[in-house]
Short mmCIF file of C-alpha atoms in Angstrom, two decimals:
data_model
loop_
_atom_site.label_atom_id
_atom_site.label_comp_id
_atom_site.label_asym_id
_atom_site.label_seq_id
_atom_site.Cartn_x
_atom_site.Cartn_y
_atom_site.Cartn_z
CA MET A 242 -40.31 -67.94 2.06
CA MET A 243 -37.74 -70.85 1.73
CA GLY A 244 -37.55 -73.90 2.27
CA GLN A 245 -40.27 -74.49 2.13
CA ARG A 246 -42.79 -76.33 -0.58
CA GLY A 247 -42.75 -74.58 -3.57
CA SER A 248 -41.24 -71.05 -3.52
CA PHE A 249 -39.97 -71.63 -6.92
CA THR A 250 -43.27 -72.28 -8.57
CA ILE A 251 -44.44 -68.76 -6.68
CA ILE A 252 -41.30 -67.35 -7.94
CA LEU A 253 -41.69 -68.59 -11.54
CA SER A 254 -45.27 -67.26 -11.95
CA PHE A 255 -44.70 -63.49 -10.46
CA ALA A 256 -41.82 -63.58 -13.11
CA ALA A 257 -43.91 -64.65 -16.43
CA ALA A 258 -46.70 -62.32 -14.57
CA LEU A 259 -43.85 -59.75 -14.50
CA ALA A 260 -42.68 -60.24 -18.30
CA LEU A 261 -46.38 -60.15 -19.74
CA MET A 262 -46.47 -56.88 -17.50
CA ILE A 263 -44.01 -55.65 -20.25
CA ILE A 264 -45.11 -57.36 -23.75
CA PRO A 265 -45.83 -55.42 -26.21
CA LEU A 266 -49.13 -54.41 -27.29
CA PRO A 267 -51.03 -52.68 -30.12
CA SER A 268 -51.17 -49.65 -29.03
CA TRP A 269 -55.21 -49.45 -28.60
CA LEU A 270 -54.74 -52.02 -26.64
CA VAL A 271 -52.07 -50.67 -24.35
CA TRP A 272 -54.50 -48.83 -21.80
CA ALA A 273 -56.01 -51.93 -20.92
CA ARG A 274 -53.37 -54.18 -20.22
CA PRO A 275 -54.45 -55.71 -16.78
CA ASP A 276 -52.71 -55.85 -13.63
CA TRP A 277 -51.25 -59.20 -14.01
CA LEU A 278 -48.77 -58.37 -11.68
CA ALA A 279 -51.10 -57.16 -9.09
CA LEU A 280 -53.43 -60.33 -10.15
CA ALA A 281 -51.01 -63.28 -9.50
CA LEU A 282 -49.79 -61.40 -5.68
CA ILE A 283 -53.90 -61.12 -4.71
CA TYR A 284 -54.10 -64.64 -5.25
CA TRP A 285 -51.45 -66.22 -3.65
CA CYS A 286 -52.02 -63.70 -0.64
CA ILE A 287 -55.11 -65.40 -0.39
CA ALA A 288 -54.34 -68.96 -1.41
CA LEU A 289 -50.92 -68.58 1.49
CA PRO A 290 -50.72 -65.48 3.54
CA HIS A 291 -48.56 -66.89 5.60
CA ARG A 292 -46.13 -67.16 2.61
CA VAL A 293 -46.73 -64.39 0.73
CA GLY A 294 -47.31 -60.69 2.15
CA ILE A 295 -46.73 -57.37 2.07
CA PHE A 296 -42.75 -57.54 2.12
CA SER A 297 -43.22 -60.10 -1.13
CA GLY A 298 -45.75 -57.40 -2.30
CA PHE A 299 -43.16 -54.64 -1.36
CA VAL A 300 -40.47 -56.19 -3.52
CA VAL A 301 -42.49 -58.06 -5.90
CA GLY A 302 -43.03 -54.23 -6.73
CA LEU A 303 -40.05 -53.28 -6.54
CA SER A 304 -38.93 -55.09 -9.41
CA LEU A 305 -42.05 -53.65 -11.56
CA ASP A 306 -40.54 -50.30 -10.99
CA VAL A 307 -36.85 -51.24 -12.17
CA ILE A 308 -38.17 -52.74 -15.48
CA ARG A 309 -40.68 -49.70 -16.06
CA GLY A 310 -38.14 -47.46 -15.60
CA GLY A 311 -40.08 -45.21 -13.40
CA LEU A 312 -40.00 -43.69 -10.05
CA LEU A 313 -37.99 -46.42 -7.54
CA GLY A 314 -40.82 -47.14 -5.61
CA GLN A 315 -44.36 -46.29 -6.44
CA TYR A 316 -45.28 -49.14 -7.58
CA ALA A 317 -43.62 -50.88 -4.27
CA ALA A 318 -45.61 -48.73 -2.13
CA SER A 319 -48.84 -49.63 -4.52
CA TYR A 320 -48.73 -53.43 -4.19
CA ALA A 321 -47.34 -53.60 -0.05
CA VAL A 322 -51.34 -51.75 -0.04
CA ILE A 323 -52.58 -54.37 -2.41
CA ALA A 324 -50.52 -57.35 -0.42
CA PHE A 325 -51.86 -55.71 2.58
CA LEU A 326 -55.67 -55.81 1.50
CA ALA A 327 -55.67 -58.89 0.13
CA ILE A 328 -53.71 -60.08 3.63
CA LYS A 329 -56.95 -58.87 5.53
CA LEU A 330 -59.69 -59.95 3.81
CA HIS A 331 -58.14 -63.25 2.06
CA ARG A 332 -60.70 -65.50 5.44
CA ARG A 333 -64.08 -63.63 3.44
CA LEU A 334 -62.09 -63.17 -0.06
CA ARG A 335 -61.88 -67.34 0.31
CA ASN A 336 -65.84 -68.28 1.29
CA PHE A 337 -66.83 -65.97 -2.05
CA PRO A 338 -67.87 -67.28 -5.07
CA VAL A 339 -65.81 -66.34 -8.01
CA TRP A 340 -67.68 -63.26 -9.19
CA GLN A 341 -67.88 -62.04 -5.74
CA GLN A 342 -64.18 -62.25 -5.55
CA ALA A 343 -63.50 -60.07 -9.16
CA LEU A 344 -66.08 -57.36 -7.27
CA THR A 345 -63.83 -57.30 -4.05
CA VAL A 346 -60.48 -57.78 -6.25
CA PHE A 347 -61.64 -54.68 -8.62
CA LEU A 348 -61.80 -52.48 -5.15
CA ILE A 349 -57.98 -53.91 -4.15
CA LEU A 350 -56.79 -52.68 -7.27
CA ILE A 351 -58.53 -49.29 -7.23
CA LEU A 352 -56.96 -48.53 -3.80
CA GLY A 353 -53.69 -50.11 -5.20
CA GLN A 354 -53.86 -47.26 -8.16
CA LEU A 355 -55.24 -44.94 -5.96
CA THR A 356 -52.09 -45.27 -4.05
CA THR A 357 -49.99 -45.22 -7.37
CA LEU A 358 -51.66 -41.95 -8.67
CA TRP A 359 -51.74 -40.20 -6.07
CA ILE A 360 -47.67 -40.83 -6.02
CA LYS A 361 -47.57 -39.68 -10.00
CA GLY A 362 -48.90 -36.66 -8.27
CA MET A 363 -46.88 -35.56 -6.08
CA ILE A 364 -43.65 -36.08 -8.61
CA HIS A 365 -45.97 -34.20 -11.44
CA GLU A 366 -45.86 -37.22 -14.01
CA PRO A 367 -48.65 -36.43 -16.00
CA VAL A 368 -51.25 -39.07 -16.26
CA PRO A 369 -54.43 -39.10 -18.83
CA ILE A 370 -57.16 -39.70 -15.89
CA ILE A 371 -59.83 -41.94 -17.83
CA TYR A 372 -57.49 -44.11 -19.34
CA PHE A 373 -55.79 -44.68 -16.07
CA TRP A 374 -58.67 -46.85 -14.41
CA ILE A 375 -58.73 -49.08 -17.31
CA PRO A 376 -56.48 -52.01 -16.05
CA SER A 377 -58.60 -52.29 -12.93
CA ILE A 378 -61.70 -53.26 -15.16
CA THR A 379 -60.02 -55.36 -17.05
CA GLY A 380 -58.43 -56.85 -13.71
CA LEU A 381 -61.98 -57.48 -13.06
CA LEU A 382 -62.87 -59.27 -16.68
CA LEU A 383 -59.38 -61.64 -16.56
CA TRP A 384 -59.59 -62.10 -12.22
CA PRO A 385 -61.83 -65.34 -12.69
CA ILE A 386 -58.78 -66.92 -15.81
CA VAL A 387 -55.90 -65.63 -12.98
CA PHE A 388 -57.66 -67.09 -10.24
CA LEU A 389 -58.56 -70.49 -12.24
CA VAL A 390 -54.81 -70.91 -13.59
CA LEU A 391 -52.81 -69.99 -10.25
CA ARG A 392 -55.04 -72.51 -8.72
CA PHE A 393 -54.57 -75.37 -10.58
CA ILE A 394 -50.85 -74.33 -10.29
CA ARG A 395 -50.81 -74.80 -6.66
CA ARG A 396 -53.20 -77.71 -6.29
CA ASN A 397 -50.75 -79.34 -9.62
CA PHE A 398 -47.76 -78.31 -7.74
CA HIS A 399 -48.42 -78.53 -4.09
CA VAL A 400 -47.52 -75.62 -3.34
CA GLN A 401 -48.74 -74.72 0.45
CA MET M 1052 -39.27 -42.50 -3.16
CA VAL M 1053 -38.10 -38.99 -1.92
CA THR M 1054 -34.45 -40.52 -2.34
CA ASP M 1055 -34.59 -41.32 -5.66
CA HIS M 1056 -36.65 -38.44 -7.14
CA GLN M 1057 -33.78 -36.32 -5.46
CA LYS M 1058 -31.24 -37.71 -4.55
CA ASP M 1059 -28.99 -40.53 -6.77
CA TYR M 1060 -28.24 -42.18 -3.92
CA LEU M 1061 -30.92 -45.58 -5.14
CA THR M 1062 -28.51 -45.56 -8.94
CA GLY M 1063 -27.10 -48.44 -7.37
CA LEU M 1064 -29.77 -50.86 -6.33
CA ARG M 1065 -31.79 -49.69 -9.27
CA THR M 1066 -28.62 -51.12 -11.66
CA THR M 1067 -27.85 -54.31 -9.73
CA LEU M 1068 -32.12 -54.88 -9.68
CA SER M 1069 -31.77 -54.10 -13.31
CA VAL M 1070 -29.32 -56.68 -14.13
CA VAL M 1071 -31.01 -59.41 -12.22
CA LEU M 1072 -34.47 -58.34 -13.89
CA TYR M 1073 -32.42 -58.34 -17.15
CA PRO M 1074 -33.41 -61.85 -18.44
CA ILE M 1075 -37.34 -61.52 -18.36
CA GLN M 1076 -36.50 -58.76 -20.81
CA ALA M 1077 -35.11 -60.03 -23.00
CA ALA M 1078 -37.01 -63.17 -22.79
CA VAL M 1079 -40.16 -60.55 -23.30
CA ASP M 1080 -37.69 -59.31 -26.77
CA LEU M 1081 -37.06 -62.80 -27.50
CA PRO M 1082 -40.22 -63.69 -30.33
CA ARG M 1083 -38.72 -60.06 -31.96
CA SER M 1084 -35.41 -60.54 -32.43
CA GLY M 1085 -36.29 -65.11 -33.33
CA GLY M 1086 -38.66 -63.68 -35.56
CA ASN M 1087 -35.99 -61.36 -37.04
CA TRP M 1088 -33.33 -64.08 -37.24
CA LEU M 1089 -35.66 -65.91 -39.06
CA LYS M 1090 -36.61 -63.99 -41.50
CA GLU M 1091 -32.10 -63.32 -41.98
CA THR M 1092 -32.03 -67.43 -42.05
CA PHE M 1093 -34.60 -68.41 -44.89
CA SER M 1094 -34.60 -64.81 -46.63
CA SER M 1095 -34.11 -65.64 -50.05
CA ARG M 1096 -30.96 -65.59 -52.42
CA GLN M 1097 -33.15 -63.54 -54.64
CA GLN M 1098 -34.31 -61.36 -51.69
CA LEU M 1099 -31.24 -60.99 -51.08
CA GLN M 1100 -29.45 -59.95 -54.03
CA GLU M 1101 -32.26 -57.40 -54.24
CA GLU M 1102 -31.62 -56.37 -50.92
CA ASN M 1103 -27.95 -56.04 -51.86
CA ALA M 1104 -28.39 -53.80 -54.93
CA SER M 1105 -30.42 -51.03 -53.14
CA MET M 1106 -27.94 -50.84 -50.47
CA ARG M 1107 -25.05 -49.82 -52.71
CA ALA M 1108 -27.56 -47.87 -54.30
CA GLN M 1109 -27.92 -46.12 -51.51
CA ASN M 1110 -24.34 -46.03 -50.04
CA LEU M 1111 -23.28 -44.91 -53.29
CA LEU M 1112 -25.47 -41.46 -53.13
CA LEU M 1113 -24.51 -41.14 -48.90
CA GLN M 1114 -21.10 -41.33 -50.27
CA SER M 1115 -21.62 -38.75 -52.40
CA ARG M 1116 -22.93 -36.58 -49.68
CA LEU M 1117 -20.01 -37.84 -47.46
CA GLN M 1118 -17.55 -36.21 -49.65
CA LYS M 1119 -19.21 -32.72 -50.33
CA TYR M 1120 -20.38 -33.03 -46.29
CA ASP M 1121 -16.02 -33.80 -45.87
CA SER M 1122 -15.22 -30.67 -47.65
CA LEU M 1123 -17.19 -28.38 -45.17
CA LEU M 1124 -16.34 -30.55 -42.62
CA ALA M 1125 -12.73 -29.28 -43.35
CA GLU M 1126 -13.75 -25.88 -44.97
CA ASN M 1127 -15.66 -24.98 -41.58
CA ASN M 1128 -13.27 -26.03 -39.22
CA ARG M 1129 -10.58 -24.24 -41.05
CA LEU M 1130 -13.03 -21.04 -39.96
CA ARG M 1131 -13.30 -21.70 -37.20
CA GLU M 1132 -9.70 -21.87 -36.54
CA LEU M 1133 -9.22 -18.71 -38.47
CA LEU M 1134 -11.59 -17.73 -35.38
CA ASP M 1135 -9.92 -19.13 -33.35
CA SER M 1136 -13.27 -20.52 -31.50
CA SER M 1137 -12.87 -24.02 -29.48
CA SER M 1138 -15.67 -25.32 -30.93
CA LYS M 1139 -14.65 -28.33 -32.80
CA VAL M 1140 -17.03 -31.07 -34.80
CA ASN M 1141 -16.32 -34.43 -33.65
CA GLU M 1142 -18.98 -37.05 -32.07
CA ASN M 1143 -18.35 -40.95 -31.48
CA VAL M 1144 -21.34 -43.34 -32.91
CA LEU M 1145 -22.66 -46.68 -31.20
CA ILE M 1146 -25.11 -48.25 -32.41
CA ALA M 1147 -27.54 -50.49 -30.21
CA GLU M 1148 -30.60 -51.39 -30.76
CA ILE M 1149 -34.59 -50.76 -29.28
CA LEU M 1150 -35.30 -53.70 -27.19
CA SER M 1151 -39.70 -54.53 -27.69
CA ILE M 1152 -40.60 -53.93 -24.42
CA ASP M 1153 -43.50 -51.62 -22.63
CA LEU M 1154 -42.59 -49.53 -19.91
CA GLU M 1155 -44.51 -47.52 -17.48
CA PRO M 1156 -47.65 -46.43 -20.45
CA PHE M 1157 -47.87 -42.90 -19.61
CA THR M 1158 -44.56 -42.25 -20.57
CA ARG M 1159 -42.46 -42.03 -23.72
CA ARG M 1160 -39.14 -44.28 -22.44
CA ILE M 1161 -37.07 -47.06 -24.18
CA VAL M 1162 -34.99 -49.78 -23.25
CA ILE M 1163 -31.91 -50.51 -24.86
CA ASN M 1164 -29.81 -53.36 -25.72
CA LYS M 1165 -26.60 -51.04 -24.59
CA GLY M 1166 -25.15 -50.83 -21.25
CA ASP M 1167 -22.28 -50.24 -18.68
CA VAL M 1168 -20.17 -52.94 -20.16
CA GLU M 1169 -20.71 -50.95 -23.49
CA GLY M 1170 -20.00 -47.59 -22.44
CA VAL M 1171 -23.01 -45.86 -21.96
CA PHE M 1172 -23.36 -42.42 -19.53
CA LEU M 1173 -26.15 -41.07 -18.19
CA GLU M 1174 -27.85 -37.81 -19.88
CA GLN M 1175 -26.50 -39.84 -23.54
CA PRO M 1176 -28.25 -37.82 -26.07
CA LEU M 1177 -29.97 -40.66 -28.72
CA LEU M 1178 -30.40 -39.95 -32.18
CA ASP M 1179 -31.84 -42.05 -35.20
CA ALA M 1180 -30.89 -41.54 -38.98
CA ASN M 1181 -32.76 -38.77 -39.12
CA GLY M 1182 -32.83 -36.95 -36.08
CA VAL M 1183 -32.89 -36.49 -31.72
CA LEU M 1184 -34.44 -39.18 -30.36
CA GLY M 1185 -34.39 -38.62 -26.42
CA GLN M 1186 -31.38 -38.97 -23.91
CA VAL M 1187 -30.41 -41.89 -21.28
CA VAL M 1188 -31.63 -41.51 -17.88
CA SER M 1189 -30.55 -44.54 -16.31
CA ILE M 1190 -28.39 -47.71 -16.97
CA GLY M 1191 -27.97 -51.27 -16.05
CA ALA M 1192 -24.94 -53.54 -16.88
CA PHE M 1193 -26.85 -54.45 -20.63
CA SER M 1194 -29.08 -52.35 -21.41
CA SER M 1195 -30.52 -48.58 -20.32
CA THR M 1196 -33.55 -46.50 -20.21
CA ALA M 1197 -33.48 -43.97 -22.44
CA MET M 1198 -36.70 -40.73 -22.13
CA LEU M 1199 -37.44 -39.81 -25.79
CA ILE M 1200 -37.72 -35.87 -26.52
CA THR M 1201 -42.45 -36.81 -27.24
CA ASP M 1202 -41.59 -37.22 -23.12
CA PRO M 1203 -44.13 -35.31 -21.34
CA SER M 1204 -41.35 -34.39 -18.92
CA HIS M 1205 -38.67 -33.59 -21.24
CA ALA M 1206 -37.23 -30.00 -22.56
CA LEU M 1207 -34.84 -29.90 -25.68
CA PRO M 1208 -33.42 -26.56 -26.44
CA VAL M 1209 -34.09 -25.79 -30.68
CA GLN M 1210 -33.36 -23.33 -32.23
CA SER M 1211 -35.55 -22.29 -35.75
CA LEU M 1212 -33.20 -23.12 -38.96
CA ARG M 1213 -34.83 -20.39 -40.97
CA THR M 1214 -35.33 -17.65 -38.43
CA GLY M 1215 -32.45 -18.78 -35.59
CA ALA M 1216 -34.85 -18.21 -33.20
CA ARG M 1217 -34.56 -20.24 -30.08
CA ALA M 1218 -37.05 -22.20 -28.13
CA ILE M 1219 -37.88 -25.37 -26.26
CA ALA M 1220 -38.83 -27.63 -27.33
CA ILE M 1221 -40.97 -30.17 -24.89
CA GLY M 1222 -43.25 -33.59 -25.16
CA VAL M 1223 -46.79 -34.16 -25.21
CA ALA M 1224 -48.13 -37.37 -23.78
CA THR M 1225 -50.41 -38.72 -25.68
CA ASP M 1226 -48.98 -38.72 -28.99
CA ASN M 1227 -46.00 -38.24 -30.96
CA GLN M 1228 -45.37 -34.65 -31.30
CA LEU M 1229 -43.69 -31.33 -29.59
CA LYS M 1230 -44.65 -28.37 -28.31
CA LEU M 1231 -42.98 -24.89 -28.31
CA ASN M 1232 -43.80 -23.01 -25.54
CA HIS M 1233 -44.19 -19.20 -24.50
CA ILE M 1234 -43.39 -18.34 -28.14
CA PRO M 1235 -45.01 -15.02 -28.48
CA ASN M 1236 -47.64 -14.19 -30.43
CA ASN M 1237 -45.59 -11.56 -33.32
CA ALA M 1238 -42.51 -14.31 -33.48
CA ASP M 1239 -42.05 -15.05 -36.86
CA ILE M 1240 -43.43 -18.69 -37.49
CA LYS M 1241 -44.65 -20.89 -40.58
CA ILE M 1242 -45.38 -24.22 -41.35
CA GLY M 1243 -42.79 -26.73 -42.15
CA ASP M 1244 -39.90 -24.33 -40.42
CA VAL M 1245 -37.63 -27.03 -39.40
CA LEU M 1246 -36.02 -27.17 -35.95
CA VAL M 1247 -32.35 -28.57 -34.94
CA THR M 1248 -31.03 -28.55 -31.32
CA SER M 1249 -29.50 -24.98 -29.96
CA GLY M 1250 -26.64 -27.39 -28.02
CA LEU M 1251 -27.60 -24.54 -24.98
CA GLY M 1252 -27.09 -26.40 -21.93
CA GLY M 1253 -23.93 -28.70 -23.35
CA ARG M 1254 -26.51 -31.38 -23.32
CA PHE M 1255 -26.70 -32.03 -27.03
CA PRO M 1256 -24.88 -31.82 -30.06
CA VAL M 1257 -25.43 -28.71 -32.14
CA GLY M 1258 -27.44 -28.48 -35.59
CA TYR M 1259 -29.45 -32.49 -35.60
CA PRO M 1260 -32.64 -31.74 -36.33
CA VAL M 1261 -35.68 -32.45 -34.35
CA GLY M 1262 -38.54 -31.64 -35.79
CA THR M 1263 -40.71 -29.35 -37.94
CA ILE M 1264 -43.43 -27.37 -37.44
CA THR M 1265 -47.19 -28.60 -38.29
CA ASP M 1266 -49.34 -26.82 -36.76
CA PHE M 1267 -49.85 -22.69 -34.91
CA VAL M 1268 -52.59 -21.04 -33.25
CA ILE M 1269 -52.24 -17.34 -32.30
CA ASP M 1270 -54.84 -16.32 -30.26
CA PRO M 1271 -54.60 -12.76 -29.48
CA SER M 1272 -56.58 -13.31 -25.96
CA GLN M 1273 -53.94 -15.77 -25.02
CA PRO M 1274 -50.23 -13.89 -24.25
CA PHE M 1275 -48.75 -17.26 -26.13
CA ALA M 1276 -49.21 -18.46 -29.20
CA LYS M 1277 -49.49 -21.89 -28.99
CA VAL M 1278 -46.83 -24.19 -31.76
CA SER M 1279 -47.04 -28.18 -31.97
CA ALA M 1280 -43.79 -29.53 -34.69
CA LYS M 1281 -43.97 -33.40 -35.59
CA PRO M 1282 -39.84 -35.01 -34.29
CA THR M 1283 -37.81 -35.85 -37.11
CA ALA M 1284 -37.04 -38.84 -35.88
CA ASP M 1285 -39.05 -41.74 -36.94
CA ILE M 1286 -39.74 -42.56 -33.14
CA GLU M 1287 -42.74 -44.83 -33.54
CA HIS M 1288 -40.56 -47.55 -35.90
CA VAL M 1289 -37.03 -47.01 -35.34
CA ARG M 1290 -35.40 -50.13 -34.46
CA GLU M 1291 -31.73 -49.12 -34.29
CA VAL M 1292 -30.49 -45.56 -32.34
CA LEU M 1293 -26.98 -44.10 -32.24
CA LEU M 1294 -26.11 -42.95 -29.26
CA VAL M 1295 -23.26 -39.96 -29.21
CA SER M 1296 -20.48 -39.71 -27.33
CA ASN M 1297 -18.08 -36.71 -26.77
CA ALA M 1298 -19.95 -34.24 -27.90
CA PRO M 1299 -18.07 -30.39 -29.15
CA PRO M 1300 -18.12 -28.48 -26.41
CA THR M 1301 -20.82 -25.62 -26.64
CA PHE M 1302 -21.09 -22.20 -24.93
CA ASN M 1303 -21.88 -22.13 -21.78
CA PHE M 1304 -25.59 -20.19 -20.46
CA ASP M 1305 -27.46 -19.82 -18.22
CA ALA M 1306 -30.18 -22.89 -19.48
CA THR M 1307 -28.70 -25.76 -18.32
CA ILE M 1308 -31.75 -27.35 -16.08
CA ALA M 1309 -33.79 -26.91 -19.51
CA GLU M 1310 -32.32 -29.84 -20.87
CA GLN M 1311 -33.01 -32.31 -17.49
CA PRO M 1312 -35.87 -33.84 -17.37
CA VAL M 1313 -37.74 -30.77 -16.11
CA GLU M 1314 -41.45 -30.76 -14.25
CA PRO M 1315 -43.35 -28.54 -15.62
CA ASP M 1316 -43.33 -25.99 -13.26
CA THR M 1317 -39.91 -24.69 -13.82
CA ILE M 1318 -40.66 -24.39 -17.33
CA SER M 1319 -41.42 -20.78 -17.56
CA THR M 1320 -38.49 -19.70 -16.41
CA GLU M 1321 -36.56 -21.93 -18.15
CA SER M 1322 -38.58 -20.21 -21.79
CA ASN M 1323 -37.92 -16.81 -20.87
CA ASN M 1324 -33.99 -17.15 -20.77
CA SER M 1325 -34.51 -18.26 -24.24
CA ASN M 1326 -36.82 -16.63 -25.99
CA THR M 1327 -34.94 -13.21 -24.69
CA ASP M 1328 -38.24 -10.85 -25.66
CA GLY M 1329 -39.25 -8.00 -23.73
CA GLU M 1330 -42.75 -8.70 -24.69
CA SER M 1331 -42.96 -12.23 -23.71
CA SER M 1332 -41.52 -11.52 -20.29
CA ASN M 1333 -44.31 -8.76 -19.59
CA ASP M 1334 -46.99 -11.87 -20.96
CA GLU M 1335 -45.01 -13.84 -18.68
CA GLY M 1336 -46.50 -11.19 -15.99
CA SER M 1337 -49.36 -10.40 -16.92
CA GLU M 1338 -50.35 -14.50 -16.90
CA GLN M 1339 -49.57 -14.28 -13.22
#
């Protein structure tokens, strides 16, 4: 990953997404916080599959685990799954119009969350089941914005 | 993941990573701390004078209470010496500030700005001015994470101040509440009873206020009463917390496990220890 153009930009975008994941929100909005980190990860997997992949997903997830203080590895696993799916589908996703991309991203997010839910279930961490899925829906709605912003960044800084 | 859940090998990795990630946490906290700084810098002279006056009044009040406390402490120690008891009341306190960042949405945890460097240790109790807040669950070099008593996987041995009855207070995920499990239907409970830490398990110091009972429901068809309590600590709004160390030595009781973050399955056996009531264990049997 190092030595190529724009590694710094990619890392910075992940850091910004990580900051958005822990920025305090009013309590009625907490449940709806979209998974910014997963959205950024999916974007980079689609745009640069040769540079950002499952391992990057794992590392990014691990940092989220540490920063949120949960079980070490739950997000790492789910982000690895997300990165795998995004890499697998990247050729198709590139040709989709944005709304169709958003639907696919929604499915990927759901599968990623399913992984987290499964792990949380194994360690008996109580999860309010309805609220748990809201981030996927907000992710679906916000995907076009994330996509356009990150594409602008990628083109502007010539990340290849 | 299994390793992290069951063993301690990964603590070092977590600590290292948390140091790397601390700048992000600090950056997210920046607007609030910067706002505070601006407010303090640009607040008017009159405001400061008013604040100073009110603080002086409060200080006077606290001083007078402290005098009484000192004499009581001396008397208590003297009486304990007479009884040859080993328990002494002396605790050191470290003040930490909560970083305003959100963590895992379904748990109740906070990040504080003191870590290994300042001498924070694992399982250290956390208080605010009004009562018990929680305990430290993981430590970084400059920050550490604490689990609040309202976290659903936190259980705290408590005692009713009025009757002396022991119980285990467990957090409720969805709102700022505690529930007391396995209280028999015929137990002596009243709304407004104050719960204090019982000190069983030796992790929390004895006698700090935990909560007041707000509601209890006795359903004859259920083996246990449903009791809920409201924490005395201002959990939702607190900014500064006290980290207590050098907790007085307490009794060695076999409820030690109760104070660790427990899984729901293990709680039932624990509280049988504390409610040593013949009926409660009978009911427990019929439930299973």
